[in-house]
Amino acid sequence: MSPSTPSLPPLQVLMDLENENNGRENRKLWVLNPPEPPCMLHRAVDNIKDSVLHCPNPNRFFSLKHEPLDKTVLPLLHGLFPILKSLKNYDAHKFKCDVLAGLILAIFAIPQAMGNASLAKMSPEYGLYTSIVPPLIYALLASSREIVIGPVTVDSLLLSSMIQTLKDPINDSIAYTQLVLTATFFTGVFQVAFGFLRFGFLVDYLSHATIIGFLAAVAIGIVLQQLKALFGITNFTNKADLISVIKSLWSSYKNHSEWHPYNFIIGFSFFSFIIFARILGKRKKKFLWLSHMAPLVSFIISTVIAYRVNVHHLKLEDYKIEVLGPIKGGSLNPSSLNQLQLDGNGKYLGPLIKIALTVAIISTTESVAVGRIYASLRGYNIDPNREVLSLGIMNIFGSFTSCYVASGSIARTAVNYNAGSQTMVSSIVMAVTVLTSLKFLTKLLYFTPKAMLAAIILSAVPGLIDYKKAYEIWKVDKFDFLACAGAFLGVLFSSVEIGLAIGVMISFAKIILISIQPGVAVIGRFPGTDAFGDVEQYPMAINMSGVLVVSIKSAWLCFANASPIRERIERWVIEEKGENGKGESTIKVVIIDTSSLVSIDTAGIASLVELNNNLRSYGVMLSIANPRWQVIHKLRLANFVAEIGGRVFLSVGEAIDAILSAKMANV
């Protein structure tokens, strides 16, 4: 045999190579012949079952098999009403803890609820109504064991600042209240839709920076709005932006008769007392009870003072200390079904839907965040979709019973946790206690000073401003800080809607900028392993000669990034061709790792088709490795798999091994 004649491989090597090729062909069929992906309707039905039943395998409840009662009905009830699980090992000690926590909650919640109702430009009894029905419904349906539901400061300000542009809460209070209740109904509808469609994850991906800036500006808006009650100013703007409030303060300052010093003394004194009690409770645990009781103590003492100061005046408008005046009570939550403005031809329906969507997003974000914090302290996880669904159901029913938007209260939940609650029974005890107070004690609330309620609201503001987190955002991501600052300045100097829109637009601009970046990288194999990595990040990673392995880093190959990715791959091949010096590319195979690619649209498929045609003109073959379910399904429907000769593999390693086998077969 001539020295130039290549030696043939041994027979055993050829047999092993044939077996390996057969195995590889079988594995290729796993990729090319998967079952049909579930249709959109099927996924939607599964989402609804899982959201309602809160069970890993809800389909078993709908099977026709006869099973024992404890294996069918009880799990179904536990899925529908998670509170039953927490009552499984319930005992007298836990009940005692829950009752005590519920009573402390009620003491804290009654003055706070009336204050938030005033912030929402509604009568104080609506705050009490909202502290009864929504907590009872939420306690039965939610997966959280700590969240306490009720009217919160942020939601109250959002509603008042946006709805008062439609109706004046002072001159037309009845129509204004009807619009608030209607917005509450639509807020619940949006939250139920979020839960059924499994949009609970959006809480995590709604720009955190936007929420930080938004809440900080809302907190300042709350402070500005409470200056009216704190100083006893008779003529004050209904707007919450900084410019309007400064103008109103200046005009009030020039007219000294509009200022009532008694209100400021009452408000500032009890605000200082509540803050002092809170600081003392944090530093010394033995005084923790004082921080919980401070609002009630302030409420009682300030009411007595207001009574003694105003007792000689017969009319409310002559009182030196502004008080709430008569409050409706003596009955259960009245029905408000006939007050909902659901007429499709009404001019307020469109604006109310927009307002409800804004409130639903903010309310849901805050509630789920609070639930996760306290669930982690107790060592369990909550289901975000279940929480969103529970919030929606309670707000829908709340709108039928004279309640406005309720959500998870940070302050109440902290009180509930520190008071030693064990289950959601504490929320039920709180709701029953508030109901009892509404039935029998409303006449005692007549002389409650408005300045004292403003002090209670102001005491909750510091928890909304997280300057440390804003500074952290600045250090980590300047673009995120831009969204944070945009939301903050938009709310502070314009309106809630403008501020939120600015933050959202900046966040989406960031997403678009990231998505249109050519998210593709050259990857190589780590020496001595079967793992692959980016050659820029890991210089020790090497590529097989004549093979270019690239990885698409984006989750979606779509119209926004398809062309840049295609152009980047072609540029690498052309540059390699130029470096050869002979005008021939040393790259013979391009392997695209699509393991990170979750979905692809028609523009993405068209770019792959164009890439394959261009590479073929250079004498380069294209292969696909590790495509996801939806991706390979669409590539097959578009006949792209046939166009590349079926070169689809389970992994990059499989694709490279196939190239090596082909080379050995040609030897």
XYZ file of C-alpha atoms in Angstrom:
667
model
C 0.000 0.000 0.000
C 1.270 3.436 -0.968
C 2.278 5.728 1.910
C -0.083 8.372 0.533
C -3.057 5.986 0.757
C -4.991 6.565 3.992
C -5.505 3.593 6.294
C -9.081 2.344 6.742
C -10.702 2.308 10.193
C -10.988 -1.095 11.896
C -14.258 -2.983 11.474
C -15.190 -2.612 15.164
C -14.773 1.172 14.935
C -17.100 1.279 11.944
C -19.676 -0.873 13.773
C -19.520 1.370 16.862
C -19.837 4.405 14.617
C -22.909 2.927 12.933
C -24.536 2.161 16.311
C -23.791 5.684 17.509
C -25.300 7.146 14.348
C -28.421 5.010 14.775
C -28.757 6.149 18.385
C -28.273 9.756 17.360
C -30.943 9.428 14.680
C -33.348 8.019 17.267
C -32.621 10.889 19.644
C -33.152 13.349 16.790
C -36.672 11.927 16.438
C -37.330 12.875 20.080
C -36.766 16.494 19.101
C -38.527 16.411 15.734
C -41.626 14.461 16.800
C -42.895 15.854 20.109
C -46.621 15.831 20.933
C -48.700 18.847 19.992
C -48.243 21.727 22.477
C -51.379 22.476 24.523
C -53.649 25.017 22.854
C -54.353 28.421 24.409
C -57.857 27.391 25.565
C -56.489 24.278 27.281
C -53.864 26.325 29.109
C -56.459 28.905 30.149
C -58.748 26.216 31.616
C -55.828 24.675 33.519
C -54.874 28.109 34.853
C -58.406 28.681 36.151
C -58.524 25.276 37.829
C -55.164 25.817 39.473
C -56.015 29.370 40.580
C -59.333 28.355 42.123
C -58.325 25.028 43.651
C -54.742 25.946 44.527
C -53.591 22.378 43.944
C -50.671 20.907 41.924
C -53.022 18.482 40.171
C -56.507 20.025 40.016
C -57.665 17.668 37.231
C -58.032 14.819 39.682
C -61.005 16.574 41.262
C -62.845 16.341 37.958
C -62.232 12.634 37.334
C -65.154 10.196 37.401
C -63.401 7.674 39.631
C -65.103 6.928 42.936
C -62.758 7.670 45.792
C -63.234 7.995 49.547
C -64.665 11.256 50.859
C -61.481 12.286 52.649
C -59.521 12.000 49.398
C -61.905 13.981 47.195
C -64.166 16.444 49.005
C -61.727 17.456 51.756
C -58.838 18.285 49.388
C -61.331 20.183 47.226
C -62.481 22.238 50.232
C -58.876 22.835 51.286
C -58.136 24.057 47.767
C -61.110 26.401 47.739
C -60.658 27.642 51.317
C -56.986 27.498 52.414
C -57.943 28.660 55.926
C -59.201 25.125 56.583
C -55.629 23.819 56.345
C -54.454 26.201 59.050
C -57.350 25.073 61.287
C -56.377 21.411 60.979
C -54.261 21.447 64.150
C -56.003 24.392 65.766
C -56.100 24.470 69.575
C -57.124 26.725 72.450
C -53.720 28.405 72.651
C -53.778 29.445 68.982
C -57.360 30.652 69.354
C -56.387 32.785 72.345
C -53.493 34.322 70.370
C -55.745 35.040 67.389
C -58.474 36.652 69.518
C -55.966 38.886 71.290
C -54.315 39.865 67.991
C -57.735 40.547 66.434
C -58.773 42.858 69.272
C -55.472 44.775 69.057
C -55.962 45.007 65.297
C -59.446 46.448 65.712
C -58.194 49.069 68.169
C -55.551 50.061 65.631
C -57.801 49.759 62.567
C -60.834 51.820 63.594
C -59.187 55.263 63.700
C -56.900 54.398 60.774
C -59.836 53.268 58.629
C -61.715 56.506 59.263
C -58.585 58.506 58.464
C -58.063 56.703 55.163
C -61.715 57.214 54.251
C -61.245 60.929 54.833
C -58.163 60.808 52.610
C -60.315 59.167 49.937
C -62.750 62.114 50.303
C -65.484 59.797 51.639
C -67.491 59.715 54.836
C -65.654 57.958 57.720
C -68.161 55.095 57.911
C -66.979 53.846 54.501
C -63.580 53.155 56.030
C -65.292 51.056 58.712
C -67.402 49.227 56.107
C -64.213 48.402 54.189
C -62.723 46.906 57.366
C -65.527 44.334 57.674
C -66.562 42.540 54.467
C -63.239 42.413 52.529
C -61.209 40.986 55.481
C -63.832 38.266 56.029
C -63.793 37.170 52.356
C -60.014 37.379 52.078
C -59.524 35.318 55.252
C -61.417 32.425 53.639
C -59.809 32.510 50.188
C -56.180 33.674 50.511
C -53.063 31.549 50.882
C -51.453 34.072 53.242
C -51.849 33.675 57.010
C -50.710 37.155 58.034
C -52.002 39.795 55.597
C -54.645 42.067 57.105
C -57.019 43.658 54.628
C -58.517 47.116 54.820
C -58.449 50.611 53.328
C -54.866 51.762 52.822
C -53.326 55.168 52.401
C -51.976 54.726 48.861
C -55.245 53.404 47.399
C -57.222 56.137 49.149
C -55.068 58.883 47.681
C -55.080 57.283 44.213
C -58.865 57.155 44.162
C -59.405 60.675 45.466
C -56.778 62.299 43.241
C -58.128 60.691 40.059
C -61.887 60.518 40.639
C -62.202 64.077 41.903
C -61.338 65.171 38.349
C -64.667 63.594 37.335
C -66.837 64.668 40.277
C -66.348 67.157 43.097
C -66.351 65.185 46.384
C -67.598 68.213 48.363
C -70.326 69.681 46.159
C -71.573 66.350 44.789
C -70.583 63.776 47.401
C -73.280 61.244 46.436
C -72.179 61.050 42.782
C -68.528 60.994 43.862
C -69.177 58.043 46.197
C -70.959 56.184 43.406
C -67.933 56.607 41.130
C -65.586 55.353 43.872
C -67.712 52.231 44.391
C -67.833 51.636 40.628
C -64.045 51.995 40.381
C -63.779 49.462 43.224
C -65.906 47.004 41.244
C -63.719 47.319 38.140
C -60.580 47.056 40.263
C -61.853 43.692 41.510
C -62.681 42.592 37.956
C -59.135 43.369 36.806
C -57.644 41.523 39.776
C -59.789 38.440 39.135
C -58.689 38.500 35.486
C -55.043 38.768 36.583
C -55.514 35.751 38.849
C -57.300 33.552 36.291
C -54.794 34.382 33.569
C -51.928 33.716 36.007
C -50.647 37.259 35.784
C -49.486 37.168 39.392
C -45.917 36.954 38.106
C -46.317 40.465 36.657
C -46.059 41.726 40.218
C -42.411 40.644 40.159
C -41.649 42.105 36.757
C -43.526 45.379 37.062
C -40.545 47.666 37.404
C -39.587 47.718 41.069
C -37.784 51.007 40.540
C -40.978 52.595 39.208
C -42.917 51.428 42.257
C -40.257 52.809 44.645
C -40.361 56.260 43.032
C -44.131 56.179 42.688
C -44.763 55.317 46.350
C -42.295 57.956 47.557
C -44.080 60.670 45.567
C -47.484 59.386 46.715
C -46.236 59.601 50.304
C -45.303 63.250 49.813
C -48.699 63.818 48.183
C -50.352 62.320 51.260
C -48.434 64.736 53.488
C -49.452 67.681 51.304
C -53.114 66.687 51.341
C -53.167 66.297 55.138
C -51.982 69.878 55.637
C -55.617 70.952 55.232
C -56.770 68.990 58.268
C -53.540 69.540 60.193
C -53.721 73.334 59.970
C -57.495 73.625 59.766
C -57.420 75.433 56.417
C -60.925 76.037 55.144
C -60.152 76.669 51.462
C -57.625 74.163 50.160
C -56.908 72.608 46.769
C -58.151 69.104 45.986
C -55.026 68.427 43.917
C -52.031 66.579 45.360
C -49.243 67.958 43.152
C -46.598 70.159 44.773
C -47.279 73.334 42.744
C -51.019 73.395 43.492
C -50.482 72.813 47.200
C -47.829 75.563 47.462
C -50.198 78.020 45.778
C -52.986 77.027 48.140
C -50.745 77.367 51.205
C -49.558 80.792 50.077
C -53.080 82.100 49.538
C -54.090 80.707 52.935
C -51.057 82.312 54.562
C -52.042 85.720 53.244
C -55.528 85.246 54.706
C -54.786 84.522 58.390
C -58.433 84.014 59.207
C -58.368 80.653 57.396
C -55.879 79.162 59.830
C -57.053 77.458 63.042
C -54.168 76.978 65.506
C -56.094 74.537 67.729
C -56.128 71.993 64.893
C -52.375 72.241 64.411
C -51.701 71.838 68.134
C -53.913 68.738 68.316
C -52.555 67.183 65.122
C -48.867 67.857 65.662
C -48.957 66.803 69.329
C -50.542 63.427 68.694
C -48.454 62.844 65.563
C -45.335 63.330 67.716
C -46.749 60.983 70.355
C -47.510 58.201 67.834
C -44.032 58.468 66.267
C -42.380 58.513 69.706
C -44.351 55.418 70.778
C -43.364 53.611 67.578
C -39.655 54.385 68.019
C -39.811 53.364 71.671
C -41.529 50.092 70.768
C -38.831 49.246 68.210
C -35.978 49.952 70.617
C -37.510 48.308 73.701
C -39.760 45.316 73.142
C -41.476 45.734 76.503
C -43.021 48.969 75.159
C -44.220 47.362 71.925
C -47.780 47.432 73.246
C -47.568 51.216 73.488
C -46.862 51.592 69.762
C -49.973 49.486 69.029
C -52.160 51.381 71.485
C -50.894 54.865 70.574
C -53.531 55.532 67.843
C -56.386 54.511 70.173
C -54.989 56.541 73.083
C -54.607 59.539 70.764
C -58.116 58.997 69.488
C -59.682 58.959 72.970
C -57.720 61.880 74.461
C -58.093 64.118 71.397
C -61.838 63.425 71.268
C -62.215 64.455 74.919
C -60.202 67.641 74.276
C -62.265 68.502 71.190
C -65.472 68.007 73.151
C -64.337 70.295 75.969
C -63.148 73.006 73.559
C -66.196 72.920 71.288
C -68.964 72.178 73.794
C -70.142 75.799 73.968
C -70.611 76.115 70.205
C -73.842 74.825 68.718
C -72.871 74.537 65.039
C -70.079 72.505 63.422
C -68.854 75.456 61.366
C -68.245 77.442 64.589
C -66.085 74.771 66.239
C -62.516 75.806 67.049
C -61.357 72.206 66.462
C -62.741 70.606 63.294
C -64.449 67.294 64.073
C -66.034 64.513 62.012
C -69.574 65.296 63.054
C -72.425 62.790 62.643
C -71.443 59.336 61.346
C -73.893 56.809 59.949
C -73.983 53.539 61.821
C -76.218 51.190 63.710
C -76.526 48.589 60.947
C -74.599 46.131 58.814
C -72.909 47.234 55.600
C -75.720 48.631 53.439
C -76.116 47.307 49.904
C -74.641 49.510 47.200
C -75.583 47.508 44.105
C -77.911 50.254 42.910
C -75.108 52.826 43.215
C -72.743 51.187 40.720
C -72.550 53.182 37.482
C -72.220 50.317 34.988
C -74.164 51.925 32.163
C -72.174 51.352 28.979
C -73.364 54.693 27.614
C -72.214 56.627 30.674
C -69.500 59.215 30.081
C -67.626 58.122 33.199
C -67.278 54.426 32.330
C -64.092 54.743 30.250
C -62.205 56.946 32.737
C -63.281 54.705 35.635
C -61.903 51.617 33.883
C -58.539 53.365 33.405
C -58.516 54.441 37.058
C -59.410 50.913 38.172
C -56.567 49.389 36.147
C -54.054 51.756 37.755
C -55.362 51.061 41.261
C -55.486 47.296 40.608
C -51.812 47.202 39.598
C -50.578 49.280 42.534
C -52.839 47.589 45.085
C -51.903 44.101 43.906
C -48.193 44.870 43.888
C -48.200 46.186 47.435
C -50.404 43.381 48.824
C -48.416 40.501 47.352
C -45.124 42.109 48.401
C -46.377 42.393 51.999
C -47.616 38.802 51.945
C -44.278 37.463 50.738
C -42.333 39.336 53.402
C -44.319 37.911 56.312
C -44.697 34.461 54.757
C -40.899 34.208 54.589
C -40.715 35.115 58.287
C -43.082 32.232 59.072
C -41.297 29.812 56.716
C -43.886 29.159 54.008
C -44.710 30.394 50.496
C -47.778 32.161 49.174
C -49.297 31.721 45.728
C -49.269 35.148 43.978
C -52.075 34.166 41.581
C -54.217 32.968 44.463
C -53.599 36.228 46.313
C -54.534 38.329 43.290
C -57.698 36.283 42.752
C -58.683 36.666 46.416
C -58.138 40.426 46.261
C -60.354 40.646 43.196
C -63.215 38.602 44.640
C -63.261 40.569 47.898
C -63.234 43.928 46.068
C -66.091 42.878 43.786
C -68.225 41.806 46.753
C -67.000 44.839 48.677
C -68.336 47.165 45.983
C -71.757 45.538 46.517
C -71.655 46.323 50.260
C -70.536 49.984 50.419
C -66.796 49.215 50.564
C -64.165 50.969 48.510
C -60.854 49.450 47.375
C -59.226 47.295 50.060
C -55.787 45.717 49.950
C -53.056 44.372 52.183
C -52.108 46.954 54.784
C -48.425 47.125 55.723
C -49.148 48.721 59.098
C -51.999 46.373 60.048
C -50.077 43.289 58.961
C -47.108 44.357 61.090
C -49.405 44.846 64.093
C -51.018 41.460 63.439
C -47.648 39.706 63.247
C -46.200 41.412 66.319
C -49.377 40.706 68.296
C -48.731 36.969 67.842
C -51.488 35.951 65.434
C -51.438 32.335 64.308
C -54.020 32.178 61.515
C -56.458 34.356 59.558
C -58.889 33.979 62.461
C -57.350 37.201 63.829
C -58.675 39.078 60.761
C -62.119 37.591 61.352
C -62.033 38.735 64.999
C -60.966 42.214 63.854
C -63.831 42.432 61.339
C -66.410 41.326 63.927
C -65.060 43.860 66.441
C -65.241 46.695 63.889
C -68.786 45.603 63.028
C -69.753 45.738 66.703
C -68.241 49.215 67.016
C -70.122 50.367 63.916
C -73.337 49.014 65.413
C -73.100 50.564 68.857
C -70.298 53.149 69.129
C -70.635 55.525 66.179
C -72.225 58.265 68.315
C -69.020 58.410 70.356
C -67.080 59.318 67.200
C -68.887 62.633 66.661
C -66.141 64.755 68.289
C -63.204 62.935 66.667
C -60.786 65.706 65.491
C -59.916 65.672 61.817
C -56.404 66.797 62.729
C -55.951 63.644 64.829
C -56.956 61.453 61.870
C -54.453 63.396 59.759
C -51.813 62.606 62.391
C -52.582 58.878 62.136
C -52.299 59.010 58.336
C -49.052 60.990 58.497
C -47.585 58.447 60.904
C -47.876 55.804 58.151
C -46.032 57.907 55.554
C -42.399 57.140 56.562
C -42.901 53.492 55.664
C -43.681 54.454 52.059
C -40.408 56.325 51.398
C -37.522 53.900 50.900
C -34.586 56.222 50.209
C -32.075 53.443 50.910
C -33.561 51.334 48.137
C -33.523 54.323 45.781
C -29.812 54.831 46.485
C -29.195 51.127 45.892
C -31.005 51.362 42.544
C -28.781 54.310 41.619
C -25.650 52.281 42.357
C -26.764 49.140 40.540
C -28.651 50.351 37.454
C -28.788 53.963 36.261
C -31.592 53.197 33.791
C -33.753 51.801 36.598
C -33.046 54.912 38.631
C -34.231 57.006 35.694
C -37.570 55.152 35.834
C -37.678 55.678 39.600
C -36.965 59.413 39.289
C -39.389 59.795 36.375
C -42.269 58.266 38.341
C -41.380 60.329 41.417
C -41.191 63.679 39.630
C -44.225 62.944 37.450
C -46.454 62.285 40.475
C -44.977 65.127 42.520
C -45.323 67.863 39.890
C -48.190 66.618 37.739
C -50.529 63.759 38.662
C -50.653 60.108 39.659
C -51.482 58.981 36.122
C -48.672 61.015 34.523
C -46.087 59.818 37.046
C -47.012 56.169 36.629
C -47.087 56.544 32.842
C -43.594 58.087 32.807
C -42.151 55.302 34.955
C -43.818 52.587 32.868
C -42.693 54.153 29.569
C -39.079 54.380 30.748
C -39.232 50.752 31.917
C -40.644 49.602 28.589
C -38.035 51.655 26.745
C -35.411 49.719 28.678
C -37.037 46.413 27.693
C -37.137 47.444 24.031
C -33.503 48.561 24.065
C -32.461 45.265 25.610
C -34.610 43.196 23.243
C -33.245 44.815 20.080
C -29.672 44.161 21.167
C -28.178 41.272 19.199
C -28.427 38.771 22.056
C -26.083 36.193 20.567
C -22.663 34.958 21.670
C -19.975 32.556 20.438
C -19.678 29.626 22.822
C -17.016 26.965 23.198
C -16.488 23.745 25.135
C -14.639 23.838 28.444
C -11.566 21.586 28.289
C -12.205 18.131 29.739
C -15.964 18.678 30.127
C -19.182 18.543 28.142
C -20.176 22.051 29.255
C -20.189 25.107 27.004
C -19.759 28.798 27.788
C -19.330 32.247 26.244
C -15.765 32.508 24.899
C -15.566 36.181 25.887
C -16.481 35.437 29.485
C -14.480 32.186 29.564
C -11.358 32.517 27.354
C -10.380 28.925 28.124
C -13.457 27.637 26.240
C -12.458 26.310 22.805
C -14.315 25.613 19.589
C -13.864 22.749 17.170
C -12.003 23.749 14.014
C -14.359 24.697 11.178
C -17.361 24.902 13.518
C -18.965 28.110 14.812
C -21.228 27.523 17.819
C -23.433 30.471 18.761
C -26.037 30.814 21.483
C -29.146 33.006 21.289
C -29.406 34.661 24.689
C -32.841 36.206 24.182
C -35.990 34.399 25.289
C -37.829 35.481 22.145
C -36.566 35.659 18.566
C -38.930 38.238 17.137
C -39.256 41.211 14.819
C -37.351 43.423 17.275
C -34.117 41.409 17.402
C -34.219 38.880 14.540
C -32.348 40.967 11.954
C -29.514 42.086 14.292
C -28.947 38.471 15.388
C -28.869 37.213 11.782
C -26.500 39.983 10.734
C -24.159 39.299 13.652
C -23.868 35.584 12.772
C -23.271 36.348 9.078
C -20.640 38.941 10.029
C -18.713 36.352 12.052
C -18.695 33.976 9.069
C -17.627 36.746 6.645
C -14.863 37.958 8.955
C -13.537 34.419 9.198
C -13.619 34.268 5.388
C -11.552 37.464 5.143
C -8.982 36.231 7.643
C -8.408 33.093 5.594
C -6.604 35.103 2.904
C -7.878 32.848 0.120
C -11.398 34.172 0.081
C -12.684 30.890 1.511
C -14.295 30.612 4.904
C -12.713 28.166 7.333
C -16.143 27.779 8.966
C -18.081 24.902 7.437
C -20.807 24.437 10.058
C -22.774 26.915 12.177
C -24.577 25.457 15.199
C -27.198 27.640 16.903
C -27.903 26.770 20.528
C -31.570 27.696 21.113
C -31.876 26.367 24.668
C -32.635 29.890 25.992
C -35.165 30.595 23.261
C -38.703 30.217 24.631
C -40.678 31.412 21.607
C -40.253 32.581 18.023
C -42.520 34.596 15.738
C -42.834 34.713 11.951
C -40.159 37.431 11.675
C -37.775 35.222 13.639
C -38.474 32.250 11.380
C -37.976 34.412 8.277
C -34.602 35.556 9.608
C -33.512 31.936 10.126
C -34.588 31.082 6.594
C -32.603 34.018 5.223
C -29.610 33.073 7.392
C -29.681 29.505 6.072
C -29.818 30.680 2.448
C -26.924 33.113 2.936
C -24.793 30.547 4.757
C -25.465 27.995 2.042
C -24.111 30.457 -0.539
C -20.869 30.532 1.487
C -20.750 26.735 1.604
C -21.712 26.645 5.291
C -24.289 24.270 6.820
C -26.700 25.391 9.533
C -27.723 23.181 12.476
C -30.093 23.793 15.405
C -29.452 22.432 18.916
C -31.817 21.973 21.854
C -34.943 23.802 20.607
C -37.772 24.291 23.115
C -41.223 22.810 22.615
C -42.988 25.825 21.114
C -39.952 26.709 18.986
C -39.546 23.324 17.264
C -43.309 23.115 16.751
C -43.333 26.413 14.822
C -40.170 25.534 12.876
C -41.781 22.303 11.726
C -45.000 24.079 10.696
C -42.905 26.574 8.689
C -41.033 23.655 7.005
C -37.728 25.093 8.201
C -36.522 21.745 9.573
C -36.722 20.224 6.104
C -34.882 23.213 4.614
C -31.835 22.587 6.829
C -31.884 18.857 6.053
C -33.246 17.805 9.444
C -30.075 18.888 11.256
C -31.763 19.354 14.634
C -30.095 17.887 17.730
C -30.794 17.439 21.424
C -27.716 19.408 22.464
C -24.656 21.202 21.138
C -22.565 18.191 22.121
C -24.775 15.929 20.002
C -24.393 18.281 17.021
C -20.582 18.327 17.323
C -20.452 14.539 17.725
C -22.505 14.205 14.534
C -19.967 16.360 12.685
C -17.081 14.234 14.005
C -18.877 11.046 12.993
C -19.493 12.397 9.505
C -15.795 13.229 9.173
C -14.771 9.735 10.303
C -17.242 8.166 7.882
C -15.629 10.112 5.040
C -12.112 9.037 5.987
